[in-house]
């Protein structure tokens, strides 16, 4: 039996465009473990999407949240960032960028909505949920997972009692999930990170980052991973409601187009280089989540307008490995071929 009685192939939780009931349900129904990236969802939306997943499949699924992180409001830096967005707003026919009225969802309310949705597992990223919260969730029957980008984070999460660690290598698309030290200091590749976590910890490790076909799955298993979590490759499956501009950009990109940037959110993330990442490279930015909230209107309007130059195009380094995966079930089946039962 695989980890927690779940299938070995997991879709990575992906907040944003890919936080879709159709996609998560298709993965679970197709023989994988579907996970919903709920970080940007209001609690009521979490409830709706979870209900829709349940209506589509009776297979288990997971929910993922960003741990709340300390940040200081910095209106001067925020205004400077908004000024950088102004020309792009004008190009898109949007009103001048304004200070957001809400920067992030209420974490506790999101967590309560997640609990009410009764997923099989609740995973956290960008922080340590803490021993008390982990124990309380486990007492309610949930598997609790934490995300580590270096061994010290894995040890901290293990000390808080999580059931397993997601090892996020620096190949991974999306935001860096670490929380100790600087993001630059924890850019450890999946090949190096997974076995070091396996050796250091007494709990299972799930590999994330750069896995897009059966070879990557087999490699992760050989390194000691108890399951794999795949993000970027699932962006291109039929059920993923990716905007056409994002999809086209992914299909046109090559491995070297995946870069690390803080330009859209204030937090380091891996995605395709575009005009925004290039023009804001090195710019002093207010801390996450201020730019994330401030750039949302531009990103949404750009996606609607087919303007890939102004969208955050999160994608990992293996983006070109599996460009025509077909349905989610087909990709799950292809990946499962790399896993030795
Ligand atoms: C579009 C996108 C959104 C993501 N959003 C989240 C998220 O909300 N929570 C999270 O823990 N990880 C998130 N990630 C990171 C994934 O969990 C995972 O680490 C990564 O996709 C694995 O690497 P791969 O993209 O090479 O498969 C995201 C990744 C992508 C590509």
Coordinates of N, CA and C in Angstrom, one line a residue, residues 8-114:
X8 N 0.2 7.0 -5.5 CA 1.6 7.6 -5.4 C 1.7 8.9 -6.2
X9 N 0.8 9.1 -7.2 CA 1.0 10.3 -8.1 C 0.0 11.3 -7.6
X10 N 0.5 12.5 -7.2 CA -0.3 13.6 -6.7 C -0.2 14.8 -7.6
X11 N -1.3 15.5 -7.8 CA -1.2 16.8 -8.5 C -0.8 17.8 -7.4
X12 N 0.2 18.6 -7.7 CA 0.5 19.7 -6.8 C -0.7 20.6 -6.6
X13 N -0.9 21.1 -5.4 CA -1.9 22.1 -5.2 C -1.4 23.4 -6.0
X14 N -2.3 24.0 -6.8 CA -2.0 25.1 -7.6 C -3.0 26.2 -7.4
X15 N -2.7 27.2 -6.6 CA -3.5 28.4 -6.4 C -3.6 29.2 -7.6
X16 N -4.7 29.8 -7.9 CA -4.8 30.7 -9.1 C -5.7 30.0 -10.1
X17 N -5.3 30.2 -11.4 CA -6.2 29.7 -12.5 C -6.4 28.2 -12.4
X18 N -5.5 27.4 -11.8 CA -5.6 26.0 -11.8 C -6.3 25.4 -10.6
X19 N -6.8 26.3 -9.8 CA -7.6 25.9 -8.6 C -9.0 25.6 -9.0
X20 N -9.1 24.4 -9.7 CA -10.4 24.1 -10.3 C -10.9 22.8 -9.9
X21 N -12.2 22.7 -9.6 CA -12.8 21.4 -9.2 C -12.7 20.4 -10.3
X22 N -12.8 20.8 -11.5 CA -12.8 19.9 -12.6 C -11.4 19.2 -12.7
X23 N -10.4 20.0 -12.5 CA -9.0 19.5 -12.6 C -8.7 18.5 -11.4
X24 N -9.0 19.0 -10.2 CA -8.7 18.2 -9.0 C -9.5 16.9 -9.0
X25 N -10.8 17.0 -9.4 CA -11.6 15.8 -9.4 C -11.1 14.8 -10.5
X26 N -10.7 15.4 -11.6 CA -10.2 14.5 -12.7 C -9.0 13.7 -12.3
X27 N -8.1 14.4 -11.5 CA -6.9 13.7 -11.1 C -7.3 12.6 -10.1
X28 N -8.1 12.9 -9.1 CA -8.5 11.8 -8.2 C -9.3 10.7 -8.9
X29 N -10.2 11.1 -9.7 CA -11.0 10.1 -10.4 C -10.1 9.3 -11.4
X30 N -9.1 9.9 -11.8 CA -8.2 9.2 -12.8 C -7.1 8.4 -12.2
X31 N -7.2 8.2 -10.9 CA -6.2 7.3 -10.2 C -5.0 8.0 -9.5
X32 N -5.1 9.3 -9.5 CA -4.1 10.1 -8.7 C -4.7 10.7 -7.4
X33 N -3.9 11.5 -6.8 CA -4.5 12.2 -5.6 C -4.6 13.7 -6.0
X34 N -5.8 14.1 -6.1 CA -6.1 15.5 -6.4 C -5.9 16.4 -5.2
X35 N -5.3 17.6 -5.5 CA -5.1 18.6 -4.4 C -5.5 19.9 -4.9
X36 N -6.3 20.6 -4.0 CA -6.8 22.0 -4.3 C -5.9 23.0 -3.7
X37 N -5.3 23.9 -4.5 CA -4.6 25.0 -4.0 C -5.6 26.1 -3.6
X38 N -5.8 26.2 -2.3 CA -7.0 27.1 -1.9 C -6.5 28.4 -1.3
X39 N -5.2 28.7 -1.5 CA -4.6 29.9 -0.8 C -5.3 31.2 -1.1
X40 N -5.7 31.3 -2.4 CA -6.3 32.6 -2.8 C -7.8 32.6 -2.8
X41 N -8.4 31.5 -2.2 CA -9.9 31.4 -2.3 C -10.5 31.9 -1.0
X42 N -11.6 32.6 -1.1 CA -12.4 33.0 0.1 C -13.0 31.7 0.7
X43 N -13.2 31.7 2.0 CA -13.7 30.5 2.6 C -15.0 29.9 1.9
X44 N -15.9 30.8 1.5 CA -17.1 30.3 0.9 C -16.8 29.6 -0.4
X45 N -15.8 30.1 -1.1 CA -15.4 29.5 -2.4 C -14.7 28.1 -2.2
X46 N -14.0 28.0 -1.1 CA -13.4 26.7 -0.7 C -14.5 25.7 -0.6
X47 N -15.5 26.1 0.2 CA -16.7 25.2 0.4 C -17.3 24.8 -0.9
X48 N -17.5 25.8 -1.8 CA -18.2 25.5 -3.1 C -17.4 24.5 -4.0
X49 N -16.1 24.8 -4.1 CA -15.2 24.0 -4.9 C -15.1 22.6 -4.4
X50 N -15.0 22.5 -3.0 CA -14.9 21.2 -2.4 C -16.2 20.4 -2.7
X51 N -17.3 21.0 -2.6 CA -18.6 20.3 -2.8 C -18.6 19.9 -4.3
X52 N -18.1 20.7 -5.2 CA -18.1 20.3 -6.6 C -17.2 19.2 -6.9
X53 N -16.0 19.2 -6.2 CA -15.1 18.0 -6.3 C -15.9 16.7 -5.9
X54 N -16.5 16.8 -4.7 CA -17.3 15.7 -4.2 C -18.4 15.2 -5.2
X55 N -19.0 16.2 -5.8 CA -20.1 15.8 -6.7 C -19.5 15.1 -8.0
X56 N -18.2 15.3 -8.3 CA -17.6 14.7 -9.4 C -16.9 13.4 -9.2
X57 N -16.5 13.2 -7.9 CA -15.8 11.9 -7.6 C -15.9 11.6 -6.1
X58 N -15.9 10.3 -5.8 CA -15.9 9.9 -4.4 C -14.5 9.6 -3.9
X59 N -13.5 9.8 -4.8 CA -12.1 9.5 -4.4 C -11.6 10.7 -3.5
X60 N -10.6 10.3 -2.6 CA -10.1 11.4 -1.7 C -9.3 12.5 -2.5
X61 N -9.3 13.6 -1.8 CA -8.5 14.8 -2.3 C -7.9 15.6 -1.2
X62 N -7.0 16.4 -1.5 CA -6.4 17.3 -0.4 C -6.6 18.7 -0.6
X63 N -6.4 19.5 0.4 CA -6.5 21.0 0.3 C -5.2 21.6 0.8
X64 N -4.7 22.6 0.2 CA -3.5 23.3 0.6 C -3.7 24.8 0.9
X65 N -3.0 25.2 1.9 CA -3.1 26.6 2.3 C -1.7 27.2 2.5
X66 N -1.5 28.5 2.3 CA -0.3 29.2 2.6 C -0.4 29.5 4.1
X67 N 0.7 29.2 4.9 CA 0.8 29.6 6.3 C 0.8 31.1 6.4
X68 N 0.1 31.7 7.4 CA 0.2 33.1 7.5 C 1.6 33.5 7.8
X69 N 2.0 34.6 7.1 CA 3.4 35.0 7.4 C 3.4 36.5 7.8
X70 N 4.4 36.8 8.6 CA 4.4 38.2 9.1 C 4.8 39.1 8.0
X71 N 4.1 40.2 7.8 CA 4.6 41.2 6.8 C 4.2 42.5 7.4
X72 N 4.9 43.5 6.9 CA 4.7 44.9 7.4 C 4.2 45.7 6.2
X73 N 3.1 46.4 6.5 CA 2.5 47.2 5.4 C 3.5 48.4 5.1
X74 N 3.8 48.6 3.9 CA 4.8 49.6 3.5 C 4.2 50.4 2.3
X75 N 3.4 51.5 2.7 CA 2.7 52.2 1.6 C 3.6 52.9 0.6
X76 N 4.8 53.4 1.1 CA 5.7 54.0 0.2 C 6.2 53.0 -0.9
X77 N 6.6 51.9 -0.5 CA 7.0 50.8 -1.4 C 5.9 50.4 -2.3
X78 N 4.7 50.3 -1.7 CA 3.5 49.8 -2.4 C 3.2 50.9 -3.5
X79 N 3.2 52.1 -3.2 CA 2.9 53.2 -4.1 C 4.0 53.2 -5.3
X80 N 5.2 52.9 -4.9 CA 6.2 52.9 -6.0 C 6.0 51.7 -6.9
X81 N 5.5 50.6 -6.3 CA 5.2 49.4 -7.2 C 4.0 49.7 -8.1
X82 N 2.9 50.4 -7.5 CA 1.8 50.7 -8.3 C 2.1 51.6 -9.4
X83 N 3.1 52.5 -9.2 CA 3.5 53.4 -10.2 C 4.2 52.6 -11.4
X84 N 4.9 51.5 -11.0 CA 5.5 50.7 -12.1 C 4.4 50.0 -12.9
X85 N 3.2 49.7 -12.3 CA 2.1 49.0 -13.0 C 1.3 50.0 -13.9
X86 N 1.5 51.3 -13.6 CA 0.5 52.3 -14.3 C 0.5 52.1 -15.8
X87 N 1.6 52.1 -16.4 CA 1.7 52.0 -17.9 C 1.0 50.8 -18.4
X88 N 1.2 49.7 -17.7 CA 0.5 48.4 -18.1 C -1.0 48.5 -17.9
X89 N -1.4 49.1 -16.8 CA -2.9 49.3 -16.7 C -3.4 50.1 -17.9
X90 N -2.7 51.1 -18.2 CA -3.2 52.0 -19.3 C -3.3 51.2 -20.6
X91 N -2.3 50.3 -20.9 CA -2.3 49.5 -22.1 C -3.5 48.6 -22.1
X92 N -3.9 48.1 -20.9 CA -5.0 47.2 -20.9 C -6.4 47.9 -20.8
X93 N -6.3 49.2 -20.8 CA -7.6 50.0 -20.6 C -8.1 49.9 -19.2
X94 N -7.3 49.7 -18.2 CA -7.7 49.6 -16.8 C -7.6 51.0 -16.2
X95 N -8.4 51.3 -15.1 CA -8.1 52.5 -14.4 C -6.7 52.4 -13.7
X96 N -6.2 53.6 -13.3 CA -4.9 53.6 -12.7 C -4.9 52.7 -11.5
X97 N -3.7 52.0 -11.3 CA -3.7 51.0 -10.1 C -3.8 51.8 -8.8
X98 N -4.5 51.1 -7.9 CA -4.8 51.7 -6.6 C -4.4 50.7 -5.5
X99 N -4.2 51.3 -4.3 CA -3.9 50.4 -3.1 C -5.0 49.4 -2.9
X100 N -4.7 48.1 -2.8 CA -5.7 47.1 -2.5 C -6.4 47.4 -1.2
X101 N -7.7 47.0 -1.1 CA -8.4 47.1 0.1 C -8.3 45.9 0.9
X102 N -8.0 44.8 0.3 CA -7.7 43.5 1.0 C -6.5 42.9 0.4
X103 N -5.6 42.4 1.3 CA -4.3 41.9 0.8 C -4.3 40.4 0.7
X104 N -5.0 39.7 1.7 CA -5.0 38.3 1.7 C -6.3 37.8 2.4
X105 N -6.6 36.5 2.2 CA -7.8 36.0 2.8 C -7.5 35.7 4.3
X106 N -8.5 35.6 5.1 CA -8.4 35.3 6.5 C -8.0 33.8 6.7
X107 N -6.8 33.5 7.1 CA -6.2 32.2 7.2 C -7.1 31.3 8.1
X108 N -7.5 31.7 9.2 CA -8.3 30.9 10.1 C -9.6 30.5 9.5
X109 N -10.2 31.4 8.8 CA -11.5 31.1 8.2 C -11.3 30.2 7.0
X110 N -10.2 30.3 6.3 CA -9.9 29.4 5.2 C -9.7 28.0 5.8
X111 N -9.0 27.9 6.9 CA -8.7 26.6 7.6 C -10.0 26.0 8.0
X112 N -10.9 26.7 8.6 CA -12.2 26.2 9.0 C -13.0 25.7 7.8
X113 N -12.9 26.4 6.8 CA -13.6 25.9 5.5 C -13.0 24.7 5.0
X114 N -11.7 24.6 5.1 CA -11.0 23.4 4.6 C -11.3 22.2 5.5

